[in-house]
């Protein structure tokens, strides 16, 4: 899809994903993982920045917020809280899958929630840069299993704030 944008075969991320879905899949679902869709939109955004109009090589492209190469992730909030009761943990990875933050290791405890919980908040206070994976695990059958996760890139964060609706999470 990004090549379809780069080659100007399709003018927008949405059109390139639609074309891909029809041309390459029988069920016409195409790119279905929300983080992959997010990164295709990142590509679209870079290619459509006015200062990139005449860029000819990959290293010539400008990015929307180069000053956001390093951001402080203050907290992760799940709003509303998951249904029912349970135990959660938060793990944050860099783009190479290196664990940057493990909430249970940092605080010495897992996070409980119940039917009364309106939200679950993890105080993080972590410097992140470029590609970041956020993963929330939920205890099921005595084991911690992935409940939700998503990827983002810091150079595309507007106003130092990121909200990811449930529908835009890779697993939720």
PDB file of C-alpha atoms in Angstrom:
ATOM      1  CA  UNK A   1       0.000   0.000   0.000  1.00  0.00           C
ATOM      2  CA  UNK A   2       2.839   2.381   0.805  1.00  0.00           C
ATOM      3  CA  UNK A   3       4.393   1.706  -2.578  1.00  0.00           C
ATOM      4  CA  UNK A   4       1.053   2.490  -4.222  1.00  0.00           C
ATOM      5  CA  UNK A   5       1.237   5.868  -2.472  1.00  0.00           C
ATOM      6  CA  UNK A   6       4.923   6.450  -3.164  1.00  0.00           C
ATOM      7  CA  UNK A   7       4.545   5.602  -6.851  1.00  0.00           C
ATOM      8  CA  UNK A   8       1.481   7.870  -6.981  1.00  0.00           C
ATOM      9  CA  UNK A   9      -0.595   4.977  -8.338  1.00  0.00           C
ATOM     10  CA  UNK A  10      -3.115   5.783  -5.589  1.00  0.00           C
ATOM     11  CA  UNK A  11      -3.389   9.261  -4.070  1.00  0.00           C
ATOM     12  CA  UNK A  12      -4.443   8.428  -0.480  1.00  0.00           C
ATOM     13  CA  UNK A  13      -3.918   5.758   2.163  1.00  0.00           C
ATOM     14  CA  UNK A  14      -7.595   4.850   2.065  1.00  0.00           C
ATOM     15  CA  UNK A  15      -7.595   4.428  -1.715  1.00  0.00           C
ATOM     16  CA  UNK A  16      -4.401   2.354  -1.677  1.00  0.00           C
ATOM     17  CA  UNK A  17      -5.843   0.046   1.012  1.00  0.00           C
ATOM     18  CA  UNK A  18      -9.111  -0.321  -0.931  1.00  0.00           C
ATOM     19  CA  UNK A  19      -7.226  -1.121  -4.130  1.00  0.00           C
ATOM     20  CA  UNK A  20      -5.048  -3.660  -2.308  1.00  0.00           C
ATOM     21  CA  UNK A  21      -8.112  -5.302  -0.736  1.00  0.00           C
ATOM     22  CA  UNK A  22      -9.787  -5.802  -4.108  1.00  0.00           C
ATOM     23  CA  UNK A  23      -6.655  -6.756  -6.050  1.00  0.00           C
ATOM     24  CA  UNK A  24      -4.920  -9.034  -3.562  1.00  0.00           C
ATOM     25  CA  UNK A  25      -7.542 -10.681  -1.335  1.00  0.00           C
ATOM     26  CA  UNK A  26     -10.550 -12.842  -2.104  1.00  0.00           C
ATOM     27  CA  UNK A  27     -12.595 -11.530   0.811  1.00  0.00           C
ATOM     28  CA  UNK A  28     -11.667  -7.906  -0.041  1.00  0.00           C
ATOM     29  CA  UNK A  29     -10.577  -7.242   3.547  1.00  0.00           C
ATOM     30  CA  UNK A  30      -6.975  -6.391   2.649  1.00  0.00           C
ATOM     31  CA  UNK A  31      -4.972  -4.752   5.420  1.00  0.00           C
ATOM     32  CA  UNK A  32      -7.009  -5.560   8.526  1.00  0.00           C
ATOM     33  CA  UNK A  33      -4.520  -4.983  11.370  1.00  0.00           C
ATOM     34  CA  UNK A  34      -5.168  -1.468  12.708  1.00  0.00           C
ATOM     35  CA  UNK A  35      -1.502  -0.685  13.447  1.00  0.00           C
ATOM     36  CA  UNK A  36      -0.591  -1.590   9.859  1.00  0.00           C
ATOM     37  CA  UNK A  37      -3.334   0.764   8.663  1.00  0.00           C
ATOM     38  CA  UNK A  38      -1.935   3.450  11.015  1.00  0.00           C
ATOM     39  CA  UNK A  39       1.534   3.119   9.479  1.00  0.00           C
ATOM     40  CA  UNK A  40       0.134   3.301   5.942  1.00  0.00           C
ATOM     41  CA  UNK A  41      -1.546   6.554   6.993  1.00  0.00           C
ATOM     42  CA  UNK A  42       1.798   7.721   8.411  1.00  0.00           C
ATOM     43  CA  UNK A  43       3.360   7.075   4.993  1.00  0.00           C
ATOM     44  CA  UNK A  44       0.537   8.991   3.310  1.00  0.00           C
ATOM     45  CA  UNK A  45       1.055  11.882   5.701  1.00  0.00           C
ATOM     46  CA  UNK A  46       4.794  12.074   4.988  1.00  0.00           C
ATOM     47  CA  UNK A  47       4.302  11.916   1.233  1.00  0.00           C
ATOM     48  CA  UNK A  48       1.721  14.717   1.335  1.00  0.00           C
ATOM     49  CA  UNK A  49       3.725  17.182   3.416  1.00  0.00           C
ATOM     50  CA  UNK A  50       4.365  20.245   1.203  1.00  0.00           C
ATOM     51  CA  UNK A  51       8.098  20.164   1.943  1.00  0.00           C
ATOM     52  CA  UNK A  52       8.284  16.622   0.502  1.00  0.00           C
ATOM     53  CA  UNK A  53       6.796  17.566  -2.870  1.00  0.00           C
ATOM     54  CA  UNK A  54      10.160  17.323  -4.633  1.00  0.00           C
ATOM     55  CA  UNK A  55      11.865  14.658  -2.498  1.00  0.00           C
ATOM     56  CA  UNK A  56      13.527  12.028  -4.644  1.00  0.00           C
ATOM     57  CA  UNK A  57      15.201   9.735  -2.095  1.00  0.00           C
ATOM     58  CA  UNK A  58      14.045   8.227   1.208  1.00  0.00           C
ATOM     59  CA  UNK A  59      16.557  10.218   3.282  1.00  0.00           C
ATOM     60  CA  UNK A  60      15.298  13.493   1.744  1.00  0.00           C
ATOM     61  CA  UNK A  61      11.803  13.178   3.254  1.00  0.00           C
ATOM     62  CA  UNK A  62      10.756  15.385   6.140  1.00  0.00           C
ATOM     63  CA  UNK A  63       8.524  14.113   8.965  1.00  0.00           C
ATOM     64  CA  UNK A  64       5.598  15.917  10.636  1.00  0.00           C
ATOM     65  CA  UNK A  65       7.096  16.324  14.136  1.00  0.00           C
ATOM     66  CA  UNK A  66      10.834  15.584  14.113  1.00  0.00           C
ATOM     67  CA  UNK A  67      11.012  17.254  17.525  1.00  0.00           C
ATOM     68  CA  UNK A  68       8.886  14.368  18.853  1.00  0.00           C
ATOM     69  CA  UNK A  69      11.656  11.880  18.394  1.00  0.00           C
ATOM     70  CA  UNK A  70      11.693  11.558  22.200  1.00  0.00           C
ATOM     71  CA  UNK A  71       8.419  11.812  24.095  1.00  0.00           C
ATOM     72  CA  UNK A  72       7.503  11.120  27.692  1.00  0.00           C
ATOM     73  CA  UNK A  73       4.670   8.647  28.017  1.00  0.00           C
ATOM     74  CA  UNK A  74       3.085   9.745  31.284  1.00  0.00           C
ATOM     75  CA  UNK A  75       0.242   7.225  31.501  1.00  0.00           C
ATOM     76  CA  UNK A  76      -1.890   4.702  29.661  1.00  0.00           C
ATOM     77  CA  UNK A  77      -5.596   4.825  30.434  1.00  0.00           C
ATOM     78  CA  UNK A  78      -8.178   2.230  29.454  1.00  0.00           C
ATOM     79  CA  UNK A  79     -11.502   4.059  29.248  1.00  0.00           C
ATOM     80  CA  UNK A  80     -13.882   2.462  29.885  1.00  0.00           C
ATOM     81  CA  UNK A  81     -12.322  -0.247  32.026  1.00  0.00           C
ATOM     82  CA  UNK A  82     -12.573  -3.797  30.708  1.00  0.00           C
ATOM     83  CA  UNK A  83     -15.831  -5.595  31.555  1.00  0.00           C
ATOM     84  CA  UNK A  84     -16.082  -7.770  34.641  1.00  0.00           C
ATOM     85  CA  UNK A  85     -13.212  -8.303  37.017  1.00  0.00           C
ATOM     86  CA  UNK A  86      -9.622  -9.212  36.393  1.00  0.00           C
ATOM     87  CA  UNK A  87      -5.919  -8.596  36.667  1.00  0.00           C
ATOM     88  CA  UNK A  88      -3.890  -6.639  34.090  1.00  0.00           C
ATOM     89  CA  UNK A  89      -0.297  -5.834  33.280  1.00  0.00           C
ATOM     90  CA  UNK A  90       1.178  -3.283  30.864  1.00  0.00           C
ATOM     91  CA  UNK A  91       4.319  -3.897  28.807  1.00  0.00           C
ATOM     92  CA  UNK A  92       5.845  -1.321  26.457  1.00  0.00           C
ATOM     93  CA  UNK A  93       8.347  -2.324  23.767  1.00  0.00           C
ATOM     94  CA  UNK A  94      10.578  -0.411  21.392  1.00  0.00           C
ATOM     95  CA  UNK A  95      10.612  -1.083  17.653  1.00  0.00           C
ATOM     96  CA  UNK A  96      13.028  -4.000  18.147  1.00  0.00           C
ATOM     97  CA  UNK A  97      10.733  -5.685  20.704  1.00  0.00           C
ATOM     98  CA  UNK A  98      13.028  -4.753  23.586  1.00  0.00           C
ATOM     99  CA  UNK A  99      10.974  -4.347  26.775  1.00  0.00           C
ATOM    100  CA  UNK A 100      11.155  -0.704  27.835  1.00  0.00           C
ATOM    101  CA  UNK A 101       8.637  -0.935  30.650  1.00  0.00           C
ATOM    102  CA  UNK A 102       6.914  -3.754  32.516  1.00  0.00           C
ATOM    103  CA  UNK A 103       4.361  -2.369  34.963  1.00  0.00           C
ATOM    104  CA  UNK A 104       4.436  -5.401  37.272  1.00  0.00           C
ATOM    105  CA  UNK A 105       8.247  -5.296  37.463  1.00  0.00           C
ATOM    106  CA  UNK A 106       8.298  -1.525  37.968  1.00  0.00           C
ATOM    107  CA  UNK A 107       5.595  -1.426  40.666  1.00  0.00           C
ATOM    108  CA  UNK A 108       5.929  -4.938  42.075  1.00  0.00           C
ATOM    109  CA  UNK A 109       2.243  -5.641  41.460  1.00  0.00           C
ATOM    110  CA  UNK A 110      -0.325  -6.400  38.806  1.00  0.00           C
ATOM    111  CA  UNK A 111      -3.325  -4.081  38.364  1.00  0.00           C
ATOM    112  CA  UNK A 112      -6.772  -5.219  39.513  1.00  0.00           C
ATOM    113  CA  UNK A 113     -10.085  -4.000  38.144  1.00  0.00           C
ATOM    114  CA  UNK A 114     -13.691  -4.865  38.889  1.00  0.00           C
ATOM    115  CA  UNK A 115     -17.216  -4.059  37.762  1.00  0.00           C
ATOM    116  CA  UNK A 116     -17.087  -0.735  39.665  1.00  0.00           C
ATOM    117  CA  UNK A 117     -14.003   0.480  37.773  1.00  0.00           C
ATOM    118  CA  UNK A 118     -14.713   3.312  35.342  1.00  0.00           C
ATOM    119  CA  UNK A 119     -11.160   3.232  33.967  1.00  0.00           C
ATOM    120  CA  UNK A 120      -7.800   1.573  34.496  1.00  0.00           C
ATOM    121  CA  UNK A 121      -4.755   3.805  34.533  1.00  0.00           C
ATOM    122  CA  UNK A 122      -1.111   2.810  34.429  1.00  0.00           C
ATOM    123  CA  UNK A 123       1.258   5.608  35.503  1.00  0.00           C
ATOM    124  CA  UNK A 124       4.296   5.150  33.288  1.00  0.00           C
ATOM    125  CA  UNK A 125       6.680   8.148  33.126  1.00  0.00           C
ATOM    126  CA  UNK A 126       8.768   6.655  30.319  1.00  0.00           C
ATOM    127  CA  UNK A 127      10.801   8.248  27.520  1.00  0.00           C
ATOM    128  CA  UNK A 128       9.866   6.671  24.201  1.00  0.00           C
ATOM    129  CA  UNK A 129      11.155   7.271  20.714  1.00  0.00           C
ATOM    130  CA  UNK A 130      10.090   6.334  17.185  1.00  0.00           C
ATOM    131  CA  UNK A 131       8.290   2.943  16.979  1.00  0.00           C
ATOM    132  CA  UNK A 132       6.548   1.850  20.184  1.00  0.00           C
ATOM    133  CA  UNK A 133       4.359  -1.161  20.964  1.00  0.00           C
ATOM    134  CA  UNK A 134       1.902  -0.985  23.864  1.00  0.00           C
ATOM    135  CA  UNK A 135       0.601  -4.317  25.125  1.00  0.00           C
ATOM    136  CA  UNK A 136      -1.924  -4.955  27.905  1.00  0.00           C
ATOM    137  CA  UNK A 137      -2.082  -8.481  29.254  1.00  0.00           C
ATOM    138  CA  UNK A 138      -4.963  -9.986  31.208  1.00  0.00           C
ATOM    139  CA  UNK A 139      -4.767 -12.935  33.567  1.00  0.00           C
ATOM    140  CA  UNK A 140      -6.746 -15.895  32.175  1.00  0.00           C
ATOM    141  CA  UNK A 141      -6.536 -19.397  33.568  1.00  0.00           C
ATOM    142  CA  UNK A 142      -3.545 -18.520  35.724  1.00  0.00           C
ATOM    143  CA  UNK A 143      -1.518 -17.085  32.806  1.00  0.00           C
ATOM    144  CA  UNK A 144      -1.056 -13.570  31.523  1.00  0.00           C
ATOM    145  CA  UNK A 145      -2.364 -13.417  27.939  1.00  0.00           C
ATOM    146  CA  UNK A 146      -2.489 -10.500  25.462  1.00  0.00           C
ATOM    147  CA  UNK A 147      -5.734  -8.552  25.813  1.00  0.00           C
ATOM    148  CA  UNK A 148      -4.899  -5.622  23.529  1.00  0.00           C
ATOM    149  CA  UNK A 149      -1.969  -4.019  21.799  1.00  0.00           C
ATOM    150  CA  UNK A 150      -1.136  -1.315  19.301  1.00  0.00           C
ATOM    151  CA  UNK A 151       1.866   0.327  17.673  1.00  0.00           C
ATOM    152  CA  UNK A 152       2.589   4.003  17.094  1.00  0.00           C
ATOM    153  CA  UNK A 153       5.492   6.213  16.043  1.00  0.00           C
ATOM    154  CA  UNK A 154       6.406   9.260  18.112  1.00  0.00           C
ATOM    155  CA  UNK A 155       7.144  11.521  15.136  1.00  0.00           C
ATOM    156  CA  UNK A 156       3.449  11.386  14.196  1.00  0.00           C
ATOM    157  CA  UNK A 157       2.015  12.372  17.584  1.00  0.00           C
ATOM    158  CA  UNK A 158       0.160  15.683  17.420  1.00  0.00           C
ATOM    159  CA  UNK A 159       0.039  17.942  20.494  1.00  0.00           C
ATOM    160  CA  UNK A 160       1.891  15.345  22.617  1.00  0.00           C
ATOM    161  CA  UNK A 161      -1.296  13.297  22.987  1.00  0.00           C
ATOM    162  CA  UNK A 162      -2.392   9.984  21.526  1.00  0.00           C
ATOM    163  CA  UNK A 163      -5.850   8.428  21.898  1.00  0.00           C
ATOM    164  CA  UNK A 164      -6.384   4.995  20.351  1.00  0.00           C
ATOM    165  CA  UNK A 165     -10.032   3.914  20.227  1.00  0.00           C
ATOM    166  CA  UNK A 166     -10.725   0.223  20.812  1.00  0.00           C
ATOM    167  CA  UNK A 167     -11.535  -0.293  17.121  1.00  0.00           C
ATOM    168  CA  UNK A 168      -7.982   0.878  16.239  1.00  0.00           C
ATOM    169  CA  UNK A 169      -6.264  -1.645  18.504  1.00  0.00           C
ATOM    170  CA  UNK A 170      -4.701  -4.741  17.007  1.00  0.00           C
ATOM    171  CA  UNK A 171      -6.291  -7.040  19.531  1.00  0.00           C
ATOM    172  CA  UNK A 172      -9.023  -5.856  21.847  1.00  0.00           C
TER     173      UNK A 172
END
